[in-house]
Tab-separated table of C-alpha atoms and ligand atoms in Angstrom:
chain	number	residue	atom	x	y	z
R	1	MET	CA	56.813	61.337	137.523
R	2	ARG	CA	57.319	65.335	137.409
R	3	TYR	CA	56.392	66.827	140.490
R	4	ALA	CA	56.274	70.846	140.966
R	5	VAL	CA	57.030	71.490	144.746
R	6	PHE	CA	56.228	74.905	146.120
R	7	SER	CA	55.849	76.567	149.677
R	8	ASP	CA	54.845	79.859	151.316
R	9	VAL	CA	52.014	80.965	148.894
R	10	HIS	CA	51.031	83.102	151.720
R	11	ALA	CA	47.649	84.297	150.089
R	12	ASN	CA	49.522	86.044	146.678
R	13	LEU	CA	47.251	85.184	144.221
R	14	GLU	CA	49.401	86.763	141.561
R	15	ALA	CA	52.304	85.131	142.185
R	16	PHE	CA	50.474	81.938	142.865
R	17	GLU	CA	48.803	82.461	139.340
R	18	ALA	CA	51.745	83.125	137.558
R	19	VAL	CA	53.916	79.956	138.824
R	20	LEU	CA	50.898	77.822	137.747
R	21	GLY	CA	50.655	79.437	134.466
R	22	ALA	CA	54.745	79.134	134.080
R	23	LEU	CA	54.311	75.285	134.967
R	24	LYS	CA	51.645	74.488	132.237
R	25	THR	CA	54.469	73.956	129.649
R	26	LEU	CA	56.530	71.521	132.060
R	27	ALA	CA	54.696	68.326	131.836
R	28	ILE	CA	53.752	68.339	135.827
R	29	ASP	CA	52.050	65.082	136.858
R	30	LYS	CA	51.524	66.069	140.989
R	31	TYR	CA	52.053	69.155	142.529
R	32	LEU	CA	53.331	69.178	146.184
R	33	PHE	CA	52.681	72.138	148.688
R	34	VAL	CA	54.969	72.478	151.684
R	35	GLY	CA	52.810	74.938	153.621
R	36	ASP	CA	51.703	78.429	154.472
R	37	ILE	CA	48.932	79.024	151.752
R	38	VAL	CA	47.500	81.886	153.719
R	39	GLY	CA	49.144	84.625	156.029
R	40	TYR	CA	50.615	87.981	154.850
R	41	GLY	CA	48.652	88.518	151.788
R	42	ALA	CA	45.105	89.438	150.559
R	43	ASP	CA	43.570	86.754	149.158
R	44	PRO	CA	43.412	83.673	151.346
R	45	ARG	CA	40.373	82.286	150.017
R	46	GLU	CA	41.226	82.128	146.418
R	47	CYS	CA	44.470	80.683	147.104
R	48	VAL	CA	42.962	77.971	149.242
R	49	ALA	CA	40.496	77.367	146.348
R	50	LEU	CA	43.280	77.376	143.852
R	51	LEU	CA	45.499	74.808	145.964
R	52	LYS	CA	42.366	72.471	146.182
R	53	GLN	CA	41.660	72.797	142.254
R	54	ILE	CA	45.078	71.472	141.362
R	55	GLY	CA	44.703	68.563	144.017
R	56	ALA	CA	48.175	69.329	145.483
R	57	LEU	CA	49.390	66.814	148.393
R	58	SER	CA	49.556	69.737	151.039
R	59	VAL	CA	51.166	70.102	154.237
R	60	ALA	CA	50.687	72.555	157.023
R	61	GLY	CA	52.733	75.541	157.773
R	62	ASN	CA	52.719	77.805	160.826
R	63	HIS	CA	50.570	80.434	159.241
R	64	ASP	CA	47.711	77.821	158.427
R	65	TRP	CA	47.558	76.485	161.614
R	66	ALA	CA	47.622	79.771	163.228
R	67	ALA	CA	44.646	80.944	161.074
R	68	ALA	CA	42.739	78.081	162.120
R	69	ARG	CA	43.516	78.742	165.559
R	70	LEU	CA	45.283	75.221	165.917
R	71	LEU	CA	48.601	77.070	166.980
R	72	GLU	CA	48.799	80.512	169.161
R	73	PRO	CA	50.885	82.784	167.247
R	74	ASP	CA	52.685	84.076	170.093
R	75	ASP	CA	56.507	83.870	168.854
R	76	PHE	CA	55.251	85.492	165.449
R	77	THR	CA	56.405	89.057	164.780
R	78	GLU	CA	53.639	91.885	165.344
R	79	ASN	CA	53.347	92.173	161.445
R	80	ALA	CA	52.546	88.361	161.351
R	81	GLN	CA	50.318	88.196	164.298
R	82	GLU	CA	48.078	91.006	162.495
R	83	ALA	CA	48.121	89.240	159.503
R	84	VAL	CA	46.933	85.995	161.141
R	85	LEU	CA	44.313	88.123	162.813
R	86	TRP	CA	43.117	89.771	159.549
R	87	THR	CA	42.980	86.203	157.790
R	88	TRP	CA	40.954	84.683	160.486
R	89	GLU	CA	38.368	87.101	159.994
R	90	HIS	CA	38.430	86.890	156.202
R	91	ILE	CA	38.029	83.163	155.649
R	92	THR	CA	35.019	80.967	156.376
R	93	ASP	CA	34.606	78.036	158.694
R	94	ALA	CA	35.085	75.662	155.616
R	95	GLU	CA	38.368	76.940	154.917
R	96	LYS	CA	39.453	77.085	158.726
R	97	THR	CA	38.514	73.446	158.571
R	98	PHE	CA	40.648	72.741	155.640
R	99	LEU	CA	43.405	74.397	157.209
R	100	SER	CA	43.310	72.627	160.476
R	101	GLY	CA	42.857	69.357	158.462
R	102	LEU	CA	46.485	69.866	156.782
R	103	PRO	CA	48.824	67.263	158.076
R	104	LEU	CA	52.262	68.065	159.532
R	105	VAL	CA	53.960	65.623	157.422
R	106	GLY	CA	53.098	64.399	153.662
R	107	GLU	CA	54.843	61.241	151.949
R	108	GLN	CA	54.860	60.325	148.589
R	109	GLY	CA	57.009	57.618	146.855
R	110	ASP	CA	60.669	58.854	147.541
R	111	ILE	CA	59.829	62.060	148.770
R	112	CYS	CA	58.852	63.620	152.272
R	113	CYS	CA	57.304	67.167	152.722
R	114	VAL	CA	57.512	69.052	156.046
R	115	HIS	CA	57.132	73.120	156.527
R	116	GLY	CA	59.863	73.049	159.067
R	117	THR	CA	61.913	70.340	160.076
R	118	LEU	CA	61.084	66.763	160.729
R	119	PHE	CA	62.475	66.973	164.463
R	120	HIS	CA	59.081	68.073	166.242
R	121	PRO	CA	57.274	69.060	163.092
R	122	GLU	CA	54.731	70.903	164.978
R	123	GLU	CA	57.055	73.630	166.289
R	124	PHE	CA	57.785	74.620	163.193
R	125	ASP	CA	61.651	75.195	163.459
R	126	TYR	CA	63.408	76.578	160.486
R	127	MET	CA	66.012	74.484	158.420
R	128	THR	CA	69.180	76.961	159.256
R	129	ASP	CA	71.923	74.990	159.425
R	130	GLY	CA	73.684	71.421	159.343
R	131	TYR	CA	72.456	70.438	162.891
R	132	LYS	CA	68.928	71.242	162.062
R	133	ALA	CA	69.583	69.510	158.587
R	134	MET	CA	70.903	66.408	160.765
R	135	GLY	CA	67.846	66.192	163.059
R	136	THR	CA	66.004	65.712	160.102
R	137	PHE	CA	67.923	63.251	158.081
R	138	ASP	CA	68.029	60.905	161.329
R	139	ARG	CA	64.030	60.892	161.071
R	140	LEU	CA	64.027	60.784	157.188
R	141	LYS	CA	63.077	57.486	155.416
R	142	GLN	CA	63.006	58.685	152.049
R	143	LYS	CA	65.766	60.025	150.000
R	144	ILE	CA	64.788	63.625	149.826
R	145	CYS	CA	62.712	66.084	152.215
R	146	PHE	CA	61.384	69.048	150.959
R	147	VAL	CA	61.024	71.864	153.200
R	148	GLY	CA	59.903	75.528	153.211
R	149	HIS	CA	59.379	78.071	155.947
R	150	LEU	CA	62.349	80.106	155.535
R	151	HIS	CA	61.535	81.512	152.369
R	152	ARG	CA	65.043	81.197	151.024
R	153	PRO	CA	66.010	78.321	148.511
R	154	GLY	CA	68.902	76.003	149.636
R	155	ILE	CA	70.142	72.434	149.845
R	156	PHE	CA	71.640	70.197	152.326
R	157	VAL	CA	73.200	67.081	151.148
R	158	GLU	CA	73.756	64.168	153.275
R	159	THR	CA	77.186	61.883	152.487
R	160	GLU	CA	78.184	58.910	154.304
R	161	GLU	CA	80.422	61.193	156.540
R	162	ARG	CA	78.701	64.619	156.742
R	163	VAL	CA	76.090	67.150	155.758
R	164	VAL	CA	76.896	69.825	153.576
R	165	PHE	CA	75.015	72.758	152.566
R	166	LYS	CA	74.710	73.987	149.013
R	167	PRO	CA	73.041	77.028	147.533
R	168	ALA	CA	70.090	76.544	145.450
R	169	GLN	CA	71.247	75.202	142.017
R	170	ASP	CA	69.904	72.640	139.787
R	171	LEU	CA	70.945	69.291	141.020
R	172	ALA	CA	71.433	65.662	139.445
R	173	LEU	CA	70.701	63.221	142.664
R	174	GLN	CA	73.206	60.924	142.976
R	175	ALA	CA	72.652	57.324	144.776
R	176	GLY	CA	73.760	56.712	148.087
R	177	LYS	CA	73.342	60.467	149.181
R	178	ARG	CA	69.951	62.095	150.559
R	179	TYR	CA	68.690	65.213	150.030
R	180	ILE	CA	66.954	68.412	152.162
R	181	ILE	CA	65.543	70.894	149.669
R	182	ASN	CA	64.278	74.264	150.894
R	183	VAL	CA	61.850	75.473	147.439
R	184	GLY	CA	61.868	78.823	148.612
R	185	SER	CA	58.344	80.876	148.724
R	186	VAL	CA	55.899	81.472	145.737
R	187	GLY	CA	54.355	84.406	147.680
R	188	GLN	CA	56.867	86.430	149.950
R	189	PRO	CA	60.578	85.464	148.588
R	190	ARG	CA	63.291	86.596	151.451
R	191	ASP	CA	66.548	85.834	149.373
R	192	ALA	CA	66.616	89.531	147.780
R	193	ASP	CA	64.922	88.196	144.604
R	194	GLN	CA	61.218	89.429	144.213
R	195	ARG	CA	60.371	86.547	141.841
R	196	ALA	CA	58.228	83.300	142.839
R	197	CYS	CA	60.577	80.331	143.625
R	198	LEU	CA	59.770	76.798	143.409
R	199	CYS	CA	61.201	73.473	142.152
R	200	VAL	CA	60.311	70.784	139.898
R	201	TYR	CA	61.622	67.203	140.616
R	202	ASP	CA	61.845	64.312	137.863
R	203	ASP	CA	61.971	61.132	140.051
R	204	ALA	CA	62.852	59.451	136.718
R	205	ALA	CA	65.810	61.549	135.577
R	206	SER	CA	66.775	61.827	139.218
R	207	THR	CA	66.904	65.985	138.656
R	208	VAL	CA	65.961	69.170	140.804
R	209	GLU	CA	65.354	72.108	138.784
R	210	PHE	CA	64.988	75.762	140.748
R	211	ARG	CA	62.560	77.954	138.939
R	212	ARG	CA	62.289	81.868	139.483
R	213	VAL	CA	58.766	83.163	138.045
R	214	ALA	CA	57.934	87.047	137.685
R	215	TYR	CA	54.744	88.076	138.606
R	216	ASP	CA	52.909	91.358	138.877
R	217	VAL	CA	54.035	92.408	142.470
R	218	ALA	CA	52.526	95.725	142.041
R	219	SER	CA	48.812	94.392	141.953
R	220	ALA	CA	49.739	91.933	145.093
R	221	GLN	CA	51.318	95.306	146.915
R	222	LYS	CA	47.914	97.258	146.259
R	223	LYS	CA	45.773	94.749	147.541
R	224	ILE	CA	47.624	94.373	150.944
R	225	LEU	CA	47.279	97.957	151.456
R	226	ALA	CA	43.804	98.388	150.420
R	227	ALA	CA	42.897	95.343	152.809
R	228	GLY	CA	44.247	97.323	155.633
R	229	LEU	CA	47.133	95.087	156.335
R	230	PRO	CA	50.546	96.268	157.825
R	231	ALA	CA	52.223	98.459	154.864
R	232	TYR	CA	55.738	96.195	155.374
R	233	LEU	CA	53.935	93.512	154.060
R	234	ALA	CA	53.472	95.085	150.918
R	235	GLU	CA	57.094	97.069	150.491
R	236	ARG	CA	58.621	93.504	151.541
R	237	LEU	CA	57.543	91.986	147.999
R	238	ILE	CA	59.441	94.377	146.129
R	239	LEU	CA	62.501	94.165	148.219
R	240	GLY	CA	62.385	90.269	148.241
R	241	GLU	CA	62.877	90.367	152.096
I	301	ZN	ZN1	55.936	81.168	155.410
């Protein structure tokens, strides 16, 4: 099976459509979505519809649960809180029900998906270092755990002795090792590269490839400004931060 694994679309329809377009030639069998379909961008309804249409196995991000009022966004930044409120006002009850029904953890074969970490996934902690990675490896039953939330792609590898961080790079998975892979963000990358980011995992070949896809950033920015969302949410798309 070939899986497209992606995260943090954040209501950026231009980025989401560009990614799905780019994946058309890559013989994808199944889509895995690692959370945050809404929040920050101007097209939450269209992005939820597209996510349902492709039949992705999906888990909840903190923005998904906040927009459905399952989570109080107390520790969100001011811009993020404004975006949560705006999203709440612009999606339907049916979409809120869909978002609140997203599970925290998804499992498929040798894959586990969680937005933040497997240690109390409902707290949406960030996979920032080896200690966080160890906490997730301790709870991981599969070979690979795909995560998002940081909006920066990267890899933690667990060998018999230790956990090692590697920058995002194409991987040939090795027997006896396990992996936590941050797939980056489709709709709001924060690694100084404005292009949408995602991974393709081929379980027969045992490979993970990172992909970057250029999209129409200017259109996404215009929509954010026209919607009355904070201007910084438009600015940061071009900066990749
Ligand atoms: Zn996010």
